[in-house]
XYZ file of C-alpha atoms in Angstrom:
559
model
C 73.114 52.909 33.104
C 73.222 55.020 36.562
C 71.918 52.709 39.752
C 68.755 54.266 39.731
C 65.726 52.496 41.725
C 63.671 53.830 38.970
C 65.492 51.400 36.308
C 65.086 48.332 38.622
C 61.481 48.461 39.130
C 60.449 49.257 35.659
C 62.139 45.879 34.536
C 61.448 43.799 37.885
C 59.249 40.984 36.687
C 55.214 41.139 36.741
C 54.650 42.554 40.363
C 56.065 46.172 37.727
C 53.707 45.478 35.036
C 51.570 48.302 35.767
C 54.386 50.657 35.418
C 55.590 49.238 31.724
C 51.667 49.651 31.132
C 51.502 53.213 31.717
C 54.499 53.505 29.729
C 53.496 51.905 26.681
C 50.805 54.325 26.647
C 53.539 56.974 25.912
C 55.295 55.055 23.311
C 57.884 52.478 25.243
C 58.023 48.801 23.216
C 59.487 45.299 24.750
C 62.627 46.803 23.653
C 62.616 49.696 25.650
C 62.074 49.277 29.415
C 65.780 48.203 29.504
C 67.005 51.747 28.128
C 68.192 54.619 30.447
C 65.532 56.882 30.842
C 66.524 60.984 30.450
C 64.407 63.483 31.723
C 64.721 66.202 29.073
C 63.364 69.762 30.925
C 61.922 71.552 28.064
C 61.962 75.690 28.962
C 60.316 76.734 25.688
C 57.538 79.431 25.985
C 56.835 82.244 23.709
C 56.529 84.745 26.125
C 59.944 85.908 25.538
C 62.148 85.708 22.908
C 65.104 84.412 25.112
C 62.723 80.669 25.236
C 60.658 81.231 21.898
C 63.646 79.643 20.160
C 63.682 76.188 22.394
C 61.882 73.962 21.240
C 63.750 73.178 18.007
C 66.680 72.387 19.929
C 63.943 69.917 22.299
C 63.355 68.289 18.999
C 66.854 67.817 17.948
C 67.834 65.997 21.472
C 64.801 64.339 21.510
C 65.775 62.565 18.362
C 69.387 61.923 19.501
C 68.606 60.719 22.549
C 66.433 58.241 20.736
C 68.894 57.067 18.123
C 71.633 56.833 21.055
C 69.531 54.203 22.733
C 67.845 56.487 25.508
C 64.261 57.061 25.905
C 63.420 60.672 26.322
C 60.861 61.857 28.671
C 60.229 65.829 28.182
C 58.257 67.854 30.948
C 58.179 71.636 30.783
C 59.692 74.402 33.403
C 58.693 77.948 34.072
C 60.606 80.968 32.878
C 60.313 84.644 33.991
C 61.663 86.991 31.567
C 63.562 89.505 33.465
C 63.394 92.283 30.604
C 59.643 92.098 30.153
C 59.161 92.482 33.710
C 61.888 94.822 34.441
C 60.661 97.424 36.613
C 57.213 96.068 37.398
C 55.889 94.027 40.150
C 56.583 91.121 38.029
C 60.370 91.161 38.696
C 59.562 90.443 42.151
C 59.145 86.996 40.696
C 62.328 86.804 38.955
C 65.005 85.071 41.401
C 62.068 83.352 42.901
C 61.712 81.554 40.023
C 65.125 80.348 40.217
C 64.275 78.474 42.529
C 61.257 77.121 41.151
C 62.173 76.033 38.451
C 65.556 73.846 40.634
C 62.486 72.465 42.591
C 60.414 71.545 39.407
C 63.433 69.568 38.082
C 63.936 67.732 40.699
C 60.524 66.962 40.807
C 60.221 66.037 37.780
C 63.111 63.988 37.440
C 63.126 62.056 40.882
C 58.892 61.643 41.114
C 60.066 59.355 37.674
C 62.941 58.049 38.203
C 64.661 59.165 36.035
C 68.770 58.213 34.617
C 69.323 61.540 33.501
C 68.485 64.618 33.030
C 69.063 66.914 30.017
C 68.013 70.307 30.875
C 67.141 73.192 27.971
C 66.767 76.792 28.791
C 67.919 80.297 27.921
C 66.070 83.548 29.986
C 68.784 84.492 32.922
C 67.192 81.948 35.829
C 66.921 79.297 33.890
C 70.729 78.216 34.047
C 71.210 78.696 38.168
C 67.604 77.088 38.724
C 68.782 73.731 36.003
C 71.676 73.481 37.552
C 70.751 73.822 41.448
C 68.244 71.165 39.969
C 71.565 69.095 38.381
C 73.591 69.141 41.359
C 71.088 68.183 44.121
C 69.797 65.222 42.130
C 73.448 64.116 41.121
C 72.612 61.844 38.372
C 74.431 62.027 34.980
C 73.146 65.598 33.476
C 73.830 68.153 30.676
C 73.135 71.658 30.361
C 72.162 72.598 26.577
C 71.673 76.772 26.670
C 68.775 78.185 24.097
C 71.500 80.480 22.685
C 71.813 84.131 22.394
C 70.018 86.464 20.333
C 71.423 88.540 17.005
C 72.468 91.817 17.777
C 69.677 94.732 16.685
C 70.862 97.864 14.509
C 70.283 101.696 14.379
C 72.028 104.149 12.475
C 74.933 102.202 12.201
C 74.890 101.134 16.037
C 74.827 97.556 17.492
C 71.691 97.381 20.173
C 70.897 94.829 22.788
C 67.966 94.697 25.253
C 70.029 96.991 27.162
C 70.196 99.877 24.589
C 66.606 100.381 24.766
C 66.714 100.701 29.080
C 69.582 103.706 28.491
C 66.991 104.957 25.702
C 64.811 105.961 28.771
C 67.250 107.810 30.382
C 68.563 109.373 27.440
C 65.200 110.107 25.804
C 63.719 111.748 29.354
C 67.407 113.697 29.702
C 66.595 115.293 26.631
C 69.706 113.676 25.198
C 67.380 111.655 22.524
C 65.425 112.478 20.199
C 62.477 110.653 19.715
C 62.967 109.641 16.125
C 66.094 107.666 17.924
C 64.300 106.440 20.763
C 61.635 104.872 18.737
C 64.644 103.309 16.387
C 66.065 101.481 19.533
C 62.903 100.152 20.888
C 61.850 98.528 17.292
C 65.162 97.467 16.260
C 67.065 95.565 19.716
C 65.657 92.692 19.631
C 65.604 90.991 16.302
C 65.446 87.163 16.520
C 64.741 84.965 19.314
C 67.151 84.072 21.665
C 68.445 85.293 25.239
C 70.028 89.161 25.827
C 73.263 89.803 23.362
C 75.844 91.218 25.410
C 77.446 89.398 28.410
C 74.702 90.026 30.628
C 73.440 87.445 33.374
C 72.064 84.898 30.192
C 75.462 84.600 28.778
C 77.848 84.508 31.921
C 75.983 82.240 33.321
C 75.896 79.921 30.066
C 79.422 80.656 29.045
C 80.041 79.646 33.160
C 78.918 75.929 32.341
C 81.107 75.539 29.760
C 83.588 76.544 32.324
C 82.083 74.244 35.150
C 82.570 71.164 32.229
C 78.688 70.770 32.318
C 78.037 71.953 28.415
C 80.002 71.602 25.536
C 82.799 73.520 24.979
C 82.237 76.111 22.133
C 78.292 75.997 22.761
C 77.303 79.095 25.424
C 77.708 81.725 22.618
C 76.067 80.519 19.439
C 72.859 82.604 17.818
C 69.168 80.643 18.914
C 68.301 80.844 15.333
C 71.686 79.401 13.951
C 71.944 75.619 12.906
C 74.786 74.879 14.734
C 72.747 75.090 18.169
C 70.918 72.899 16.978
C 73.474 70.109 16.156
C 74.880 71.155 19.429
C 71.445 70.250 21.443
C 71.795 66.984 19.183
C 75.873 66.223 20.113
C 74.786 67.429 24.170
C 72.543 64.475 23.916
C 74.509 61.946 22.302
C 77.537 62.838 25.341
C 74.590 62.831 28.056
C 73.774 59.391 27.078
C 77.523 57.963 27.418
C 77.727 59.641 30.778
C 75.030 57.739 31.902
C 76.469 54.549 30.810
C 79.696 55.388 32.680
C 77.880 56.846 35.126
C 79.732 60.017 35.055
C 77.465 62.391 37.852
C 77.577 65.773 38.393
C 79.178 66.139 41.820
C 82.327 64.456 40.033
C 82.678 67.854 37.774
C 81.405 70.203 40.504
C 83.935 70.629 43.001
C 86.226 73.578 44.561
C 88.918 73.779 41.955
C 85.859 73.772 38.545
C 84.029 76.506 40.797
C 87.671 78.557 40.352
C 87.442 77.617 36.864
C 83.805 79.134 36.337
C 85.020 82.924 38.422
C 88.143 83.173 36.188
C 86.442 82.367 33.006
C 83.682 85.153 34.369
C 86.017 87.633 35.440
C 87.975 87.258 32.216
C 85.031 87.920 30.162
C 83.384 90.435 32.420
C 80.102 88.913 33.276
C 77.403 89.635 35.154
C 77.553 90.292 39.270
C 74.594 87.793 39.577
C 77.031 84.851 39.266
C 78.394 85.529 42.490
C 74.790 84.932 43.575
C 74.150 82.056 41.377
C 77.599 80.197 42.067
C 77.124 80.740 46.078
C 73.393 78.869 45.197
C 74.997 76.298 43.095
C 77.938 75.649 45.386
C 75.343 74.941 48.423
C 73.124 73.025 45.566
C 76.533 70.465 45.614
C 77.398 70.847 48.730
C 80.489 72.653 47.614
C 82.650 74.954 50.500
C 82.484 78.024 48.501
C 82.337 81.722 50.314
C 81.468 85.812 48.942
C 85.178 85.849 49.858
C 86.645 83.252 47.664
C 85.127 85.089 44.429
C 87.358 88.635 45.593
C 90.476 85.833 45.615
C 90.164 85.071 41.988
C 89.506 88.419 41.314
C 92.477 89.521 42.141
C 94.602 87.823 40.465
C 92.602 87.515 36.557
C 92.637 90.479 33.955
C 89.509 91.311 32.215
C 90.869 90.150 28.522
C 87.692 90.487 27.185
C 85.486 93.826 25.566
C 81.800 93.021 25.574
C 79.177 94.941 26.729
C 78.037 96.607 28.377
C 80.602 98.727 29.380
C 82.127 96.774 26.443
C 81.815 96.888 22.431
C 81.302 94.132 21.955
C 78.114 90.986 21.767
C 78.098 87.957 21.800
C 78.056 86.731 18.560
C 81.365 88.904 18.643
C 82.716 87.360 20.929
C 81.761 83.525 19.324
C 83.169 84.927 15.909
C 86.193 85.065 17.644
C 86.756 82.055 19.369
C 84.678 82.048 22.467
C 84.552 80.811 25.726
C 87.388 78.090 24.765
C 90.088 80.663 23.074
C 89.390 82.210 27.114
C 89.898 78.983 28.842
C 92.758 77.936 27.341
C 94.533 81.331 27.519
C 93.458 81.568 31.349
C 95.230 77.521 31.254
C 98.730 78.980 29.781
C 98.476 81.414 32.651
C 97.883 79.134 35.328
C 94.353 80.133 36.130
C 92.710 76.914 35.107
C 92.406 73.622 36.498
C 92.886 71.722 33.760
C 92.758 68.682 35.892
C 88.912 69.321 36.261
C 86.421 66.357 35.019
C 83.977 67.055 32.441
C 80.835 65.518 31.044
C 82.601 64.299 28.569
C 85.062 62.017 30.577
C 87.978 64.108 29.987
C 89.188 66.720 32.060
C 88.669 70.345 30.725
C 92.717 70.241 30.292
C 91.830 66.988 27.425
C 89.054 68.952 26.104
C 91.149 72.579 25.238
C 94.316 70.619 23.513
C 91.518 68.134 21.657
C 89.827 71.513 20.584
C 93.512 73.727 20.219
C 91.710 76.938 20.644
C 93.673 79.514 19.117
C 93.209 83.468 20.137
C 92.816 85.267 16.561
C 95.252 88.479 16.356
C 92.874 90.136 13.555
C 90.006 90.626 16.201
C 89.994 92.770 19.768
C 86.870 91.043 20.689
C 89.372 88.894 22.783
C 92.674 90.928 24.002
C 95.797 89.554 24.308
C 96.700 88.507 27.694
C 99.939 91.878 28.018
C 96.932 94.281 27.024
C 93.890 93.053 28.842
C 90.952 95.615 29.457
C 91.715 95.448 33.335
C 94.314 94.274 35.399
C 92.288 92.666 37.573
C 88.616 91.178 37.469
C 85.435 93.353 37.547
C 83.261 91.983 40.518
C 84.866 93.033 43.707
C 83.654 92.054 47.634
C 83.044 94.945 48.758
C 82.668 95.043 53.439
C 82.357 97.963 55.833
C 79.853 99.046 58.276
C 76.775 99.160 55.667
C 77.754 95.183 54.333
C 79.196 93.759 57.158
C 78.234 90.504 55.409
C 80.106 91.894 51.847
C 78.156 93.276 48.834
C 79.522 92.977 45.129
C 80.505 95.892 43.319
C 80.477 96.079 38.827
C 83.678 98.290 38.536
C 84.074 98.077 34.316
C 83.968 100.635 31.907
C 84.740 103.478 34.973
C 87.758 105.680 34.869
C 87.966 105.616 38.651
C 85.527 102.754 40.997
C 85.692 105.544 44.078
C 83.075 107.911 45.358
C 82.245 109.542 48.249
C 78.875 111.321 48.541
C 75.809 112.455 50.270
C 72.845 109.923 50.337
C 70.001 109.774 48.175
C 67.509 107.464 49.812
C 64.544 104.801 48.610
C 62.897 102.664 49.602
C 61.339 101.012 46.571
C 63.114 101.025 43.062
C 59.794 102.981 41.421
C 60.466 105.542 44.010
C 64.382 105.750 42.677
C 62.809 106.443 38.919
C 60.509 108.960 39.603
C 63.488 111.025 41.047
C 66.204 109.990 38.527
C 63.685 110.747 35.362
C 62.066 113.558 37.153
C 65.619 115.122 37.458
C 66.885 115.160 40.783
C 69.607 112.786 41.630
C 72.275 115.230 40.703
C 76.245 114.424 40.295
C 78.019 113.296 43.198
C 75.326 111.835 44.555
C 75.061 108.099 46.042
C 71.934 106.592 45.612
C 70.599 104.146 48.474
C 67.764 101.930 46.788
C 66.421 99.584 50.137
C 64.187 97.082 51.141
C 64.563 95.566 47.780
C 66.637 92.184 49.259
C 65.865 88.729 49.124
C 62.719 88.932 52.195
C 62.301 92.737 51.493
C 61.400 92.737 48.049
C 61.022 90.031 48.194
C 63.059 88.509 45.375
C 66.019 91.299 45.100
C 64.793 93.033 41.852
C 67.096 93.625 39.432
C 67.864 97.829 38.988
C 68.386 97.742 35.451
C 65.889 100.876 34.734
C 67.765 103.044 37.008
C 71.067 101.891 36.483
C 70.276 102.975 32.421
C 68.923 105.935 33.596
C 71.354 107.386 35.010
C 73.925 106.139 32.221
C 71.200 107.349 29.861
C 71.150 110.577 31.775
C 75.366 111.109 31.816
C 75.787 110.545 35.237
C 76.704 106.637 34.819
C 80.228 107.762 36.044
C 79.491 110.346 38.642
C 76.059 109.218 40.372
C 76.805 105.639 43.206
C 73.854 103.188 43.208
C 73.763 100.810 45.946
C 70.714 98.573 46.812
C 69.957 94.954 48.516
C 68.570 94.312 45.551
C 70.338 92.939 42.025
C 71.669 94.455 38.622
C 70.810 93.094 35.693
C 73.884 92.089 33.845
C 73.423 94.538 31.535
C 73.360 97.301 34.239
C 76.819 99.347 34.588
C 78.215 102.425 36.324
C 79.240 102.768 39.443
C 76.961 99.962 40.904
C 76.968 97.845 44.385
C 74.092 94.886 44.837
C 73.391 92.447 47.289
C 74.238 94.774 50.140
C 73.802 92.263 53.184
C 72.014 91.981 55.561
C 69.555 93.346 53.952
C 67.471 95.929 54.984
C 64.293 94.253 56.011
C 65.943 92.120 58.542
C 67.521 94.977 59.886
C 70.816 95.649 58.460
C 72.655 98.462 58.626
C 71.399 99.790 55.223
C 68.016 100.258 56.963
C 69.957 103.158 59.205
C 71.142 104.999 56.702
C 69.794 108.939 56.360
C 69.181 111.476 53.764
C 72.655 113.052 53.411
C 74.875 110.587 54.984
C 78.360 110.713 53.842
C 78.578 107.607 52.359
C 81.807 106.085 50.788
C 82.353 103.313 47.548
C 85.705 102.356 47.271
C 86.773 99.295 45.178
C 90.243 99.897 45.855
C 90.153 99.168 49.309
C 87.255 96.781 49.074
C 85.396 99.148 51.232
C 81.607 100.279 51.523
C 81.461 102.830 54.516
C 78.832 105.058 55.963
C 80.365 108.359 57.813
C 78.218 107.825 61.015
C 79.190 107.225 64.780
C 78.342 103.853 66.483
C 76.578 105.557 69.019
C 74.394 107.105 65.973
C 73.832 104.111 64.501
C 73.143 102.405 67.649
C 70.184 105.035 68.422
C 69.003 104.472 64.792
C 68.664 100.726 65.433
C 66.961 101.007 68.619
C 64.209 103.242 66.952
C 63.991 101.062 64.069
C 61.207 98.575 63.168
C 60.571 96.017 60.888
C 58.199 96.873 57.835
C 54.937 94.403 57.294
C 56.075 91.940 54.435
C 54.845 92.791 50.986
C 53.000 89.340 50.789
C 51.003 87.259 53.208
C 50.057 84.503 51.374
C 51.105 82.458 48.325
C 54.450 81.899 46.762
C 55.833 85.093 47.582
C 55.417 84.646 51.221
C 56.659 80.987 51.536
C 59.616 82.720 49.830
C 59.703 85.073 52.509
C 59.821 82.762 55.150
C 62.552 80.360 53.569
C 65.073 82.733 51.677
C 68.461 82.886 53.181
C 70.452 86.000 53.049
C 72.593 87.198 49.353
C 75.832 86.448 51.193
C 74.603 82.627 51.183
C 73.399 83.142 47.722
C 69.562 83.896 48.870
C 69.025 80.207 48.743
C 65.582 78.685 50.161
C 67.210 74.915 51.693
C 69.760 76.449 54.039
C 68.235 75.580 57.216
């Protein structure tokens, strides 16, 4: 059993008697005060189909917990769906609750006691929030993920939530008819489970796997199949012999597993909010990890894998095939794995791949062989210059050439951006500048999927920049920059920028340059002021007050 205080009280003779009594009322016997206790953080809610599917697999570790000699405790965490509130005020709330849900876990699980923690969730800011949540509280934890959903079908076509955002584009482009746009919207999402392609849900799951924190082979199985099921069950049964060795998370998150988790999602082409997410984590653990160090391993790992969504590919393809473990232990022959890394398990990630033997299949392209990858090198790149002094990340898949220089379109709201792009006037060439939409601006750096579709919707997914201070949604592609920092609302530089500045993306040279003077600038600054915050009171404005910048990973305990 870990040393937890919690453990020592409950069985401390009869000045603890009132604590066993207030257990038994929830079902602990004489037998039972002796057993570890395991938090189990239960993220089931119907109010999306990413968590509807949960609570089976809460059941099924419940259970093994119980017949592995723990005693389960199960308390609930919030979830906000990102695709539901996609382009509302309700996305405001999204990366907020990242960090809500970390401080609801730890409440949770410390205010009790608790040995361990085994933490259930599936919607996009569930994983970063559980695990923040896992490595501040270092006792022995697992991460079970909700699973992903089935793909949807039109006319022959495989759909994700995705589908139906470029729909809107298409659709208002005139692209679309609406016999086809109504197909989409009823038919991509079909079963429960979190977003199909390798969008934020997915990288960030199939990350963990990486990180040794879930089971190998687990991140891409369907909610509704049985298997994630009896893998909530085995997660449970391991959880409960890593709190007997005492086996804590801050042994498995270090430096060299935090390399492990950017090649595995630059291999596979996930989403840019794991550079967010992994800077958040990394602090979480206390880990040195920079915005720089993620442009190092990009660099140097091809993009072997074709999902979407500038991909064919979902991920129930991509599980078919092999999955996250065929990856690992193909980035391991190359020598871009650590397989030296702890796990959960007890073995090193190394132990785990030759247990497994993970074989790449040569009658599927889900997964390409390592001489004809999709991309030499990764997807994500750092992107500095005198509008991200402090770096911004750039999504450079699925585009024939990740360079564009144009005159600037400029917003400041995202609604703003999709009255213009739907109403026809962001034209070719153009680089759209969508502000005050960062971590304190937005607040909560909303994620642009309903522009980023539109404009791939549109045709102009290739020929139209987007950058913000704001987030993509992993399922956003195109020529797209996020996280621009500092953001505008604190005064960085994207706050200066003009209608029909000159305004340069180039991935190439890692470069994000506006063609002004410094004396320009300098007068723009000086005229500059602040904008009142969108909210004064509440959670939004604590937010406000405590947020750190994207470059730190937008954290809220960096003080």
């Amino acid at each position: 059993m870990a040393d937890n205080w919690r453990s020592k009280l409950i069985t401390a003779g009869v000045a603890r008697s009132p604590n066993r009594a207030m257990l038994r009322a929830v079902g602990f016997g004489d037998g039972d005060f002796e057993k570890p206790i395991i938090g189990v953080a239960n993220g089931h809610s119907n109010m999306n189909p990413c968590n509807a599917g949960i609570q089976p697999l809460v059941d099924c570790a419940m259970s093994a917990l119980e017949a592995a000699g723990a005693k389960p405790q199960v308390f609930g965490v919030p979830t906000v769906t990102d695709g539901i509130g996609m382009g509302t005020e309700g996305m405001k709330y999204s990366l907020v609750s990242r960090e809500v849900i970390a401080d609801a876990i730890e409440t949770s699980v410390n205010g009790q006691m608790m040995d361990g923690a085994l933490v259930i969730g599936a919607c996009d800011k569930n994983m970063p929030g559980g695990m923040m949540a896992i490595a501040r509280m270092n006792i022995p934890a697992i991460y079970v993920y909700g699973g992903t959903i089935k793909p949807g079908h039109w006319k022959g076509r495989d759909l994700t939530i995705a589908s139906a955002f470029e729909a809107v584009g298409a659709f208002s482009a005139g692209k679309m008819s609406k016999e086809d746009f109504d197909g989409v919207e009823r038919n991509a999402c079909p079963t429960v489970g979190a977003c199909g392609g390798m969008f934020t849900a997915n990288t960030m799951s199939s990350s963990f796997e990486a990180l040794g924190l879930s089971l190998l082979g687990s991140s891409q199985m369907a909610s509704p199949d049985p298997e994630k099921a009896d893998s909530a069950a085995q997660s449970a049964q391991v959880l409960v012999n890593a709190v007997k060795k005492n086996i804590r998370p801050r042994d498995i998150i270090t430096r060299k597993s935090i390399e492990n988790v950017v090649s595995l999602v630059m291999a596979t082409g996930g989403s840019t909010n794991a550079v967010l997410h992994y800077l958040a984590i990394a602090s979480a653990a206390e880990v040195e990890w920079t915005i720089d160090d993620f442009e190092r391993i990009r660099l140097r790992t091809p993009v072997i894998c074709d999902l979407k969504p500038s991909g064919k590919y979902v991920a129930t393809d991509f599980h078919k095939a092999g999955g996250v473990p065929v990856v690992l232990k193909m980035l391991l022959d190359h020598g871009l794995l650590h397989g030296d890394c702890m796990t959960i398990t007890g073995r090193t990630i190394g132990e785990e791949l030759k247990a497994l033997n993970p074989v790449r299949r040569e009658d599927q392209d889900v997964i390409r062989a390592w001489d004809n990858p999709m991309y030499e090198q990764g997807h994500l790149a750092i992107l500095k210059g005198n509008l991200a002094p402090e770096g911004c990340v750039a999504k450079i898949t699925g585009l024939k050439s990740p360079v564009i220089t144009g005159p600037a379109r400029v917003f400041d709201s995202e609604g703003e951006t999709m009255e213009a792009i739907i109403g026809g006037k962001v034209k070719a060439g153009d680089v759209v500048v969508i502000r005050y939409e960062g971590p304190k601006g937005g607040p909560g750096m909303q994620e642009m999927l309903s522009p980023t579709s539109a404009l791939v919707g549109a045709g102009l997914g290739e020929s139209v920049g987007l950058l913000t201070d704001g987030r993509f949604s992993g399922a956003s592609w195109g020529m797209v920059v996020g996280h621009v920092a500092p953001e505008a609302f604190v005064g960085g530089p994207i706050a200066l920028v003009q209608e029909g500045d000159t305004i340069t993306i180039d991935a190439h040279k890692q470069l994000i340059q506006m063609h002004v003077s410094d004396e320009e600038l300098a007068k723009r600054r000086a005229a500059w002021k602040q904008p009142a915050p969108r909210y004064t009171r509440g959670l939004m404005a604590k937010y406000v007050k405590l947020v750190s910048t994207a470059s730190k990973g937008a954290v809220t305990d960096r003080f």
